[in-house]
Amino acid sequence: MVHALCCRGENRAKSSACATGGGRARTYVNGNNTICETKMAKIVEPSTRETAFNCPHCGALSTQHWSKLYSETLRTDDKRPPHLSEKIFKNIEQDSELDSDSKEIYKKFFARLLNGEVFLDPRGSSSSVYPDANVENVFISQCYNCNDIAIWLHHRLLYPVTRAAIDPNEDLNSEIRLDFEEARTILDLSPRGAAALLRLAVQKLCAQLGEPGENIDKDIAALVQKGLNPIVQKSLDIVRVIGNESVHPGELDMRDDRDTALQLFGLVNAIAEQMISHPKRVEQLYAKLPEAKRNGIEVRNAKARGNNKSAD
C-alpha cells in the first residue's frame, strides 16, 4: 500500500490562488507569491518545478499541492494487489450492517477502483501506523480546482497521459501537422522522440517555404535572405548546434529533454507565423482595400522604384 504525504511549506499556504477558466481575466500566483491579474489566457505546462500549472485533468491553471509517497507491505493472505470484480457491488448490497448512505459511499469507492482511476483515499484505511519504506523519486500533484491527482516519476509525468498544450499553426501543411500532433502525444512518454519529430517538422517546414529541405543550415541561410526574423534564425541555429549537426532530423539526440522539446513546439509555430501566417493576413487585408487605393499605392511604389534606379 502506498501513502501520500503533502509537502508542507509556504507554497501550500498559498492555496488561495484560484483556478482559472475561459479566456477572461484570470488570477494566479507569480514567483514572488504575489496575486496577479491578466486578461490573456496563460498556459503553464505541468512540471515538477512549478506550484501552479495547467492541470492535465481539467486544464485549469491552478495551484498544485505536491506529496511524497510511502509504501506499506501488503499483509493480506494473497500478498498481491487485489483483483476486484463486479461481485463487490452485490456483496455491498447484501451487507445488512451497512446503511443506505454507507452502501452508496462504498459503491462509489469501488467503482473508481474498477474503472482504474488513481485517487487519494482520505478514509485512512492503513493497517499500520508507520510505513515500511519511502518511495523515492515518485511524487503526486493534486489540483486545487478539480482535486484529481497526477503521478510523476522523477520529473516525468506518468499519469494521466496528456498532450502538450500547444496547437500547431493552422497554416502548416498536413504532413507537418501530423508530425506536430504526434509529438504532442508522446511528449511526456518520450521527450526525445517528440524532439526528433519536431526537428523533422522543422526540416519539412523549410521545404514548405520553398527550400530543398535537405540541409537545415543551408535552408536557414536561404530563409534569412527572404527576411527571416533574426531572433527566429538564432533559435534555429541554437537547435541545430545543440542537437549536434551530425544528428539528422528524425533521429534521437540523447541530450533532448522535455524543456527542449517544448521550445521546439514554439519554434515551429514561430517560423510558420512569421513566414506564412502573418504575410497571409496582410495580403488578405490589403485585398480588402478599394481598388482605386491599391492602384494608387502601386503607382507610388513604381515611382519610388524608378527614383531609386535613377539614383543608382
mmCIF file of C-alpha atoms in Angstrom:
data_model
loop_
_atom_site.group_PDB
_atom_site.id
_atom_site.type_symbol
_atom_site.label_atom_id
_atom_site.label_comp_id
_atom_site.label_asym_id
_atom_site.label_seq_id
_atom_site.Cartn_x
_atom_site.Cartn_y
_atom_site.Cartn_z
ATOM 1 C CA MET A 1 0.000 0.000 0.000
ATOM 2 C CA VAL A 2 1.253 3.488 -0.809
ATOM 3 C CA HIS A 3 0.582 6.571 1.282
ATOM 4 C CA ALA A 4 0.835 10.197 0.173
ATOM 5 C CA LEU A 5 2.143 12.928 2.440
ATOM 6 C CA CYS A 6 1.686 16.543 1.413
ATOM 7 C CA CYS A 7 4.867 18.561 1.048
ATOM 8 C CA ARG A 8 4.382 21.352 3.558
ATOM 9 C CA GLY A 9 5.726 24.880 3.206
ATOM 10 C CA GLU A 10 4.932 28.376 2.087
ATOM 11 C CA ASN A 11 3.576 27.229 -1.256
ATOM 12 C CA ARG A 12 0.870 25.154 0.418
ATOM 13 C CA ALA A 13 -0.266 28.197 2.375
ATOM 14 C CA LYS A 14 -0.896 29.911 -0.959
ATOM 15 C CA SER A 15 -3.833 27.673 -1.842
ATOM 16 C CA SER A 16 -5.951 30.797 -2.222
ATOM 17 C CA ALA A 17 -4.617 31.040 -5.758
ATOM 18 C CA CYS A 18 -7.846 30.255 -7.570
ATOM 19 C CA ALA A 19 -8.139 28.082 -10.612
ATOM 20 C CA THR A 20 -8.651 30.000 -13.796
ATOM 21 C CA GLY A 21 -11.091 29.434 -16.569
ATOM 22 C CA GLY A 22 -12.090 30.582 -20.002
ATOM 23 C CA GLY A 23 -10.339 33.450 -21.718
ATOM 24 C CA ARG A 24 -11.406 36.121 -19.259
ATOM 25 C CA ALA A 25 -9.352 37.861 -16.605
ATOM 26 C CA ARG A 26 -7.640 35.248 -14.507
ATOM 27 C CA THR A 27 -5.856 35.228 -11.185
ATOM 28 C CA TYR A 28 -2.599 33.427 -10.484
ATOM 29 C CA VAL A 29 0.366 33.493 -8.123
ATOM 30 C CA ASN A 30 3.669 34.643 -9.580
ATOM 31 C CA GLY A 31 7.156 33.622 -8.487
ATOM 32 C CA ASN A 32 7.087 36.153 -5.638
ATOM 33 C CA ASN A 33 3.812 34.748 -4.289
ATOM 34 C CA THR A 34 2.030 37.896 -5.413
ATOM 35 C CA ILE A 35 -1.532 37.754 -6.659
ATOM 36 C CA CYS A 36 -1.569 38.995 -10.242
ATOM 37 C CA GLU A 37 -4.264 39.525 -12.846
ATOM 38 C CA THR A 38 -4.030 39.035 -16.576
ATOM 39 C CA LYS A 39 -6.634 39.199 -19.301
ATOM 40 C CA MET A 40 -4.752 36.815 -21.561
ATOM 41 C CA ALA A 41 -5.036 33.042 -21.271
ATOM 42 C CA LYS A 42 -1.881 31.871 -19.546
ATOM 43 C CA ILE A 43 -0.562 28.397 -20.310
ATOM 44 C CA VAL A 44 1.849 26.847 -17.807
ATOM 45 C CA GLU A 45 2.974 23.350 -18.776
ATOM 46 C CA PRO A 46 2.794 20.752 -15.973
ATOM 47 C CA SER A 47 6.208 20.487 -14.345
ATOM 48 C CA THR A 48 7.782 19.436 -11.050
ATOM 49 C CA ARG A 49 9.379 22.881 -10.997
ATOM 50 C CA GLU A 50 6.005 24.608 -10.611
ATOM 51 C CA THR A 51 3.486 25.049 -7.802
ATOM 52 C CA ALA A 52 0.790 26.135 -10.269
ATOM 53 C CA PHE A 53 0.246 24.894 -13.805
ATOM 54 C CA ASN A 54 -2.494 23.883 -16.236
ATOM 55 C CA CYS A 55 -3.956 20.734 -14.740
ATOM 56 C CA PRO A 56 -3.526 17.671 -17.003
ATOM 57 C CA HIS A 57 -7.052 16.597 -15.960
ATOM 58 C CA CYS A 58 -9.288 19.700 -16.018
ATOM 59 C CA GLY A 59 -6.996 22.068 -17.950
ATOM 60 C CA ALA A 60 -7.401 24.943 -15.468
ATOM 61 C CA LEU A 61 -4.373 26.977 -14.432
ATOM 62 C CA SER A 62 -4.463 26.118 -10.767
ATOM 63 C CA THR A 63 -2.386 25.688 -7.626
ATOM 64 C CA GLN A 64 -0.977 22.173 -7.306
ATOM 65 C CA HIS A 65 -0.283 20.524 -3.939
ATOM 66 C CA TRP A 66 2.700 18.179 -4.007
ATOM 67 C CA SER A 67 3.003 14.954 -1.998
ATOM 68 C CA LYS A 68 5.678 12.364 -1.494
ATOM 69 C CA LEU A 69 4.865 8.667 -1.191
ATOM 70 C CA TYR A 70 5.384 5.954 1.387
ATOM 71 C CA SER A 71 4.824 2.229 0.985
ATOM 72 C CA GLU A 72 3.210 -0.361 3.207
ATOM 73 C CA THR A 73 3.712 -4.047 2.543
ATOM 74 C CA LEU A 74 0.516 -5.896 1.630
ATOM 75 C CA ARG A 75 -0.308 -8.116 4.579
ATOM 76 C CA THR A 76 -3.243 -9.991 3.098
ATOM 77 C CA ASP A 77 -3.090 -13.759 2.691
ATOM 78 C CA ASP A 78 -2.730 -13.391 -1.083
ATOM 79 C CA LYS A 79 0.088 -10.806 -0.759
ATOM 80 C CA ARG A 80 -0.756 -9.478 -4.215
ATOM 81 C CA PRO A 81 -2.677 -6.405 -5.357
ATOM 82 C CA PRO A 82 -6.437 -7.066 -5.140
ATOM 83 C CA HIS A 83 -8.297 -8.008 -8.324
ATOM 84 C CA LEU A 84 -11.841 -6.772 -7.910
ATOM 85 C CA SER A 85 -14.912 -7.823 -9.873
ATOM 86 C CA GLU A 86 -18.492 -6.626 -10.203
ATOM 87 C CA LYS A 87 -19.394 -9.067 -7.417
ATOM 88 C CA ILE A 88 -18.248 -6.454 -4.923
ATOM 89 C CA PHE A 89 -21.406 -4.418 -5.551
ATOM 90 C CA LYS A 90 -23.638 -7.410 -4.843
ATOM 91 C CA ASN A 91 -21.759 -8.036 -1.607
ATOM 92 C CA ILE A 92 -22.240 -4.415 -0.576
ATOM 93 C CA GLU A 93 -25.980 -4.600 -1.240
ATOM 94 C CA GLN A 94 -26.304 -7.787 0.790
ATOM 95 C CA ASP A 95 -24.348 -6.451 3.760
ATOM 96 C CA SER A 96 -27.008 -5.949 6.433
ATOM 97 C CA GLU A 97 -24.656 -3.992 8.676
ATOM 98 C CA LEU A 98 -24.374 -1.117 6.216
ATOM 99 C CA ASP A 99 -26.973 1.616 5.963
ATOM 100 C CA SER A 100 -28.013 3.023 2.576
ATOM 101 C CA ASP A 101 -25.645 6.025 2.755
ATOM 102 C CA SER A 102 -22.655 3.831 3.600
ATOM 103 C CA LYS A 103 -23.527 1.481 0.753
ATOM 104 C CA GLU A 104 -23.518 4.368 -1.715
ATOM 105 C CA ILE A 105 -20.137 5.569 -0.423
ATOM 106 C CA TYR A 106 -18.629 2.091 -0.827
ATOM 107 C CA LYS A 107 -20.160 1.653 -4.271
ATOM 108 C CA LYS A 108 -18.638 4.905 -5.497
ATOM 109 C CA PHE A 109 -15.290 3.989 -3.992
ATOM 110 C CA PHE A 110 -15.106 0.550 -5.604
ATOM 111 C CA ALA A 111 -16.467 1.872 -8.906
ATOM 112 C CA ARG A 112 -13.466 4.185 -9.101
ATOM 113 C CA LEU A 113 -11.155 1.269 -8.381
ATOM 114 C CA LEU A 114 -12.761 -0.879 -11.063
ATOM 115 C CA ASN A 115 -12.534 1.988 -13.560
ATOM 116 C CA GLY A 116 -8.776 2.133 -12.997
ATOM 117 C CA GLU A 117 -8.803 5.646 -11.570
ATOM 118 C CA VAL A 118 -5.885 6.891 -9.494
ATOM 119 C CA PHE A 119 -7.025 8.831 -6.442
ATOM 120 C CA LEU A 120 -6.275 9.521 -2.799
ATOM 121 C CA ASP A 121 -8.353 7.661 -0.227
ATOM 122 C CA PRO A 122 -8.963 10.017 2.712
ATOM 123 C CA ARG A 123 -10.533 7.284 4.810
ATOM 124 C CA GLY A 124 -7.192 6.342 6.379
ATOM 125 C CA SER A 125 -7.537 2.625 5.662
ATOM 126 C CA SER A 126 -3.914 1.878 6.518
ATOM 127 C CA SER A 127 -3.417 -1.177 8.718
ATOM 128 C CA SER A 128 -0.257 0.181 10.323
ATOM 129 C CA VAL A 129 0.780 3.429 11.951
ATOM 130 C CA TYR A 130 4.204 3.606 10.327
ATOM 131 C CA PRO A 131 5.028 2.951 6.659
ATOM 132 C CA ASP A 132 7.580 0.309 5.739
ATOM 133 C CA ALA A 133 9.627 2.486 3.390
ATOM 134 C CA ASN A 134 9.840 5.743 1.478
ATOM 135 C CA VAL A 135 9.026 5.668 -2.234
ATOM 136 C CA GLU A 136 11.760 7.840 -3.647
ATOM 137 C CA ASN A 137 11.577 9.808 -6.880
ATOM 138 C CA VAL A 138 7.820 9.287 -7.246
ATOM 139 C CA PHE A 139 5.548 12.234 -6.483
ATOM 140 C CA ILE A 140 1.904 13.216 -6.624
ATOM 141 C CA SER A 141 0.456 16.594 -7.557
ATOM 142 C CA GLN A 142 -3.164 17.328 -6.636
ATOM 143 C CA CYS A 143 -5.116 20.034 -8.447
ATOM 144 C CA TYR A 144 -6.771 22.721 -6.307
ATOM 145 C CA ASN A 145 -9.521 23.101 -8.908
ATOM 146 C CA CYS A 146 -10.657 19.515 -9.586
ATOM 147 C CA ASN A 147 -8.859 17.585 -6.791
ATOM 148 C CA ASP A 148 -7.634 14.976 -9.267
ATOM 149 C CA ILE A 149 -4.062 13.781 -8.927
ATOM 150 C CA ALA A 150 -1.163 13.318 -11.312
ATOM 151 C CA ILE A 151 1.699 10.882 -10.794
ATOM 152 C CA TRP A 152 5.298 11.815 -11.557
ATOM 153 C CA LEU A 153 8.408 9.681 -11.906
ATOM 154 C CA HIS A 154 11.363 11.989 -11.224
ATOM 155 C CA HIS A 155 10.426 14.939 -13.477
ATOM 156 C CA ARG A 156 8.290 12.952 -15.933
ATOM 157 C CA LEU A 157 4.503 12.907 -15.881
ATOM 158 C CA LEU A 158 3.276 9.294 -15.868
ATOM 159 C CA TYR A 159 -0.450 9.751 -15.251
ATOM 160 C CA PRO A 160 -2.589 10.949 -16.876
ATOM 161 C CA VAL A 161 -1.200 10.560 -20.370
ATOM 162 C CA THR A 162 -1.559 14.011 -21.906
ATOM 163 C CA ARG A 163 -0.688 16.057 -24.937
ATOM 164 C CA ALA A 164 1.347 19.253 -24.865
ATOM 165 C CA ALA A 165 -0.930 22.293 -24.594
ATOM 166 C CA ILE A 166 0.401 23.788 -27.832
ATOM 167 C CA ASP A 167 -1.673 23.567 -31.006
ATOM 168 C CA PRO A 168 0.082 23.547 -34.387
ATOM 169 C CA ASN A 169 -0.124 26.649 -36.532
ATOM 170 C CA GLU A 170 -3.106 26.219 -38.858
ATOM 171 C CA ASP A 171 -1.042 27.215 -41.895
ATOM 172 C CA LEU A 172 1.382 24.309 -41.549
ATOM 173 C CA ASN A 173 0.773 21.688 -44.214
ATOM 174 C CA SER A 174 -0.977 18.455 -43.249
ATOM 175 C CA GLU A 175 2.186 16.349 -43.105
ATOM 176 C CA ILE A 176 3.874 18.752 -40.679
ATOM 177 C CA ARG A 177 0.719 18.987 -38.572
ATOM 178 C CA LEU A 178 0.652 15.192 -38.262
ATOM 179 C CA ASP A 179 4.249 15.198 -37.007
ATOM 180 C CA PHE A 180 3.403 18.058 -34.637
ATOM 181 C CA GLU A 181 0.349 16.233 -33.221
ATOM 182 C CA GLU A 182 2.271 13.001 -32.780
ATOM 183 C CA ALA A 183 4.983 14.910 -30.928
ATOM 184 C CA ARG A 184 2.325 16.428 -28.643
ATOM 185 C CA THR A 185 1.009 12.958 -27.861
ATOM 186 C CA ILE A 186 4.357 11.401 -26.922
ATOM 187 C CA LEU A 187 5.942 14.408 -25.190
ATOM 188 C CA ASP A 188 5.564 13.064 -21.651
ATOM 189 C CA LEU A 189 6.258 9.452 -22.625
ATOM 190 C CA SER A 190 9.325 10.265 -24.713
ATOM 191 C CA PRO A 191 10.584 13.878 -24.848
ATOM 192 C CA ARG A 192 13.432 12.660 -27.050
ATOM 193 C CA GLY A 193 11.030 11.157 -29.548
ATOM 194 C CA ALA A 194 8.936 14.345 -29.538
ATOM 195 C CA ALA A 195 12.037 16.478 -30.123
ATOM 196 C CA ALA A 196 13.111 14.252 -33.018
ATOM 197 C CA LEU A 197 9.687 14.577 -34.649
ATOM 198 C CA LEU A 198 9.776 18.352 -34.256
ATOM 199 C CA ARG A 199 13.228 18.587 -35.822
ATOM 200 C CA LEU A 200 11.785 16.622 -38.715
ATOM 201 C CA ALA A 201 8.879 19.088 -38.812
ATOM 202 C CA VAL A 202 11.372 21.997 -38.993
ATOM 203 C CA GLN A 203 13.051 20.381 -41.983
ATOM 204 C CA LYS A 204 9.683 19.814 -43.690
ATOM 205 C CA LEU A 205 8.696 23.392 -42.886
ATOM 206 C CA CYS A 206 11.777 24.615 -44.724
ATOM 207 C CA ALA A 207 10.551 22.613 -47.723
ATOM 208 C CA GLN A 208 7.069 24.160 -47.410
ATOM 209 C CA LEU A 209 8.747 27.552 -47.517
ATOM 210 C CA GLY A 210 10.339 26.679 -50.832
ATOM 211 C CA GLU A 211 13.727 25.389 -49.701
ATOM 212 C CA PRO A 212 15.144 21.951 -50.573
ATOM 213 C CA GLY A 213 14.537 20.682 -47.013
ATOM 214 C CA GLU A 214 17.679 18.558 -47.093
ATOM 215 C CA ASN A 215 20.245 20.680 -45.225
ATOM 216 C CA ILE A 216 18.869 22.809 -42.375
ATOM 217 C CA ASP A 217 21.947 25.043 -42.284
ATOM 218 C CA LYS A 218 21.638 25.975 -45.965
ATOM 219 C CA ASP A 219 17.863 26.323 -45.641
ATOM 220 C CA ILE A 220 18.297 28.773 -42.752
ATOM 221 C CA ALA A 221 20.666 30.869 -44.812
ATOM 222 C CA ALA A 222 18.170 30.975 -47.669
ATOM 223 C CA LEU A 223 15.338 31.921 -45.297
ATOM 224 C CA VAL A 224 17.424 34.745 -43.872
ATOM 225 C CA GLN A 225 17.719 36.162 -47.387
ATOM 226 C CA LYS A 226 13.913 36.007 -47.601
ATOM 227 C CA GLY A 227 13.540 38.099 -44.459
ATOM 228 C CA LEU A 228 13.566 35.572 -41.621
ATOM 229 C CA ASN A 229 13.461 37.345 -38.272
ATOM 230 C CA PRO A 230 16.988 37.300 -36.759
ATOM 231 C CA ILE A 231 15.581 36.017 -33.458
ATOM 232 C CA VAL A 232 13.964 33.058 -35.224
ATOM 233 C CA GLN A 233 17.212 32.495 -37.127
ATOM 234 C CA LYS A 234 19.184 32.394 -33.878
ATOM 235 C CA SER A 235 16.656 29.993 -32.381
ATOM 236 C CA LEU A 236 17.021 27.682 -35.371
ATOM 237 C CA ASP A 237 20.792 27.757 -35.096
ATOM 238 C CA ILE A 238 20.637 27.011 -31.372
ATOM 239 C CA VAL A 239 18.556 23.912 -32.130
ATOM 240 C CA ARG A 240 20.914 22.941 -34.952
ATOM 241 C CA VAL A 241 24.054 23.241 -32.827
ATOM 242 C CA ILE A 242 22.690 21.786 -29.571
ATOM 243 C CA GLY A 243 21.096 18.937 -31.462
ATOM 244 C CA ASN A 244 24.509 18.119 -32.936
ATOM 245 C CA GLU A 245 24.943 18.803 -36.615
ATOM 246 C CA SER A 246 25.671 15.136 -37.224
ATOM 247 C CA VAL A 247 22.203 14.126 -35.975
ATOM 248 C CA HIS A 248 19.785 14.289 -38.884
ATOM 249 C CA PRO A 249 16.119 15.272 -38.356
ATOM 250 C CA GLY A 250 14.074 12.280 -37.301
ATOM 251 C CA GLU A 251 16.871 10.683 -35.266
ATOM 252 C CA LEU A 252 17.163 10.742 -31.464
ATOM 253 C CA ASP A 253 19.522 13.069 -29.649
ATOM 254 C CA MET A 254 20.358 11.704 -26.205
ATOM 255 C CA ARG A 255 20.575 15.232 -24.771
ATOM 256 C CA ASP A 256 16.967 16.067 -25.596
ATOM 257 C CA ASP A 257 14.629 16.619 -22.691
ATOM 258 C CA ARG A 258 11.083 17.883 -22.181
ATOM 259 C CA ASP A 259 12.107 21.538 -21.986
ATOM 260 C CA THR A 260 13.992 21.281 -25.275
ATOM 261 C CA ALA A 261 11.008 19.644 -26.942
ATOM 262 C CA LEU A 262 8.664 22.359 -25.653
ATOM 263 C CA GLN A 263 10.919 25.041 -27.126
ATOM 264 C CA LEU A 264 10.822 23.255 -30.460
ATOM 265 C CA PHE A 265 6.998 23.299 -30.475
ATOM 266 C CA GLY A 266 7.115 27.082 -30.120
ATOM 267 C CA LEU A 267 9.874 27.358 -32.678
ATOM 268 C CA VAL A 268 7.930 25.543 -35.412
ATOM 269 C CA ASN A 269 4.916 27.777 -34.803
ATOM 270 C CA ALA A 270 7.044 30.947 -34.637
ATOM 271 C CA ILE A 271 8.587 30.296 -38.051
ATOM 272 C CA ALA A 272 5.206 29.462 -39.565
ATOM 273 C CA GLU A 273 3.708 32.625 -38.049
ATOM 274 C CA GLN A 274 6.356 34.932 -39.481
ATOM 275 C CA MET A 275 6.882 33.306 -42.841
ATOM 276 C CA ILE A 276 3.343 32.101 -43.666
ATOM 277 C CA SER A 277 0.540 33.315 -41.384
ATOM 278 C CA HIS A 278 1.489 36.970 -40.964
ATOM 279 C CA PRO A 279 2.105 37.622 -44.700
ATOM 280 C CA LYS A 280 -1.141 35.791 -45.463
ATOM 281 C CA ARG A 281 -3.149 38.036 -43.116
ATOM 282 C CA VAL A 282 -1.525 41.159 -44.522
ATOM 283 C CA GLU A 283 -2.382 40.115 -48.087
ATOM 284 C CA GLN A 284 -5.976 39.385 -47.089
ATOM 285 C CA LEU A 285 -6.385 42.816 -45.516
ATOM 286 C CA TYR A 286 -4.649 44.512 -48.431
ATOM 287 C CA ALA A 287 -7.037 42.828 -50.868
ATOM 288 C CA LYS A 288 -9.952 44.419 -48.994
ATOM 289 C CA LEU A 289 -8.730 47.947 -49.773
ATOM 290 C CA PRO A 290 -10.657 49.767 -52.518
ATOM 291 C CA GLU A 291 -9.204 49.010 -55.943
ATOM 292 C CA ALA A 292 -8.518 52.681 -56.608
ATOM 293 C CA LYS A 293 -6.481 52.913 -53.408
ATOM 294 C CA ARG A 294 -4.486 49.813 -54.302
ATOM 295 C CA ASN A 295 -3.810 51.205 -57.793
ATOM 296 C CA GLY A 296 -2.602 54.441 -56.262
ATOM 297 C CA ILE A 297 -0.266 52.539 -53.951
ATOM 298 C CA GLU A 298 1.151 50.581 -56.903
ATOM 299 C CA VAL A 299 1.777 53.820 -58.830
ATOM 300 C CA ARG A 300 3.520 55.309 -55.791
ATOM 301 C CA ASN A 301 5.713 52.249 -55.381
ATOM 302 C CA ALA A 302 6.577 52.180 -59.094
ATOM 303 C CA LYS A 303 7.706 55.821 -58.902
ATOM 304 C CA ALA A 304 9.791 55.057 -55.818
ATOM 305 C CA ARG A 305 11.492 52.164 -57.573
ATOM 306 C CA GLY A 306 12.153 54.339 -60.598
ATOM 307 C CA ASN A 307 13.697 57.069 -58.439
ATOM 308 C CA ASN A 308 15.944 54.503 -56.778
ATOM 309 C CA LYS A 309 17.177 53.269 -60.144
ATOM 310 C CA SER A 310 17.899 56.844 -61.257
ATOM 311 C CA ALA A 311 19.877 57.445 -58.083
ATOM 312 C CA ASP A 312 21.978 54.367 -58.792
#
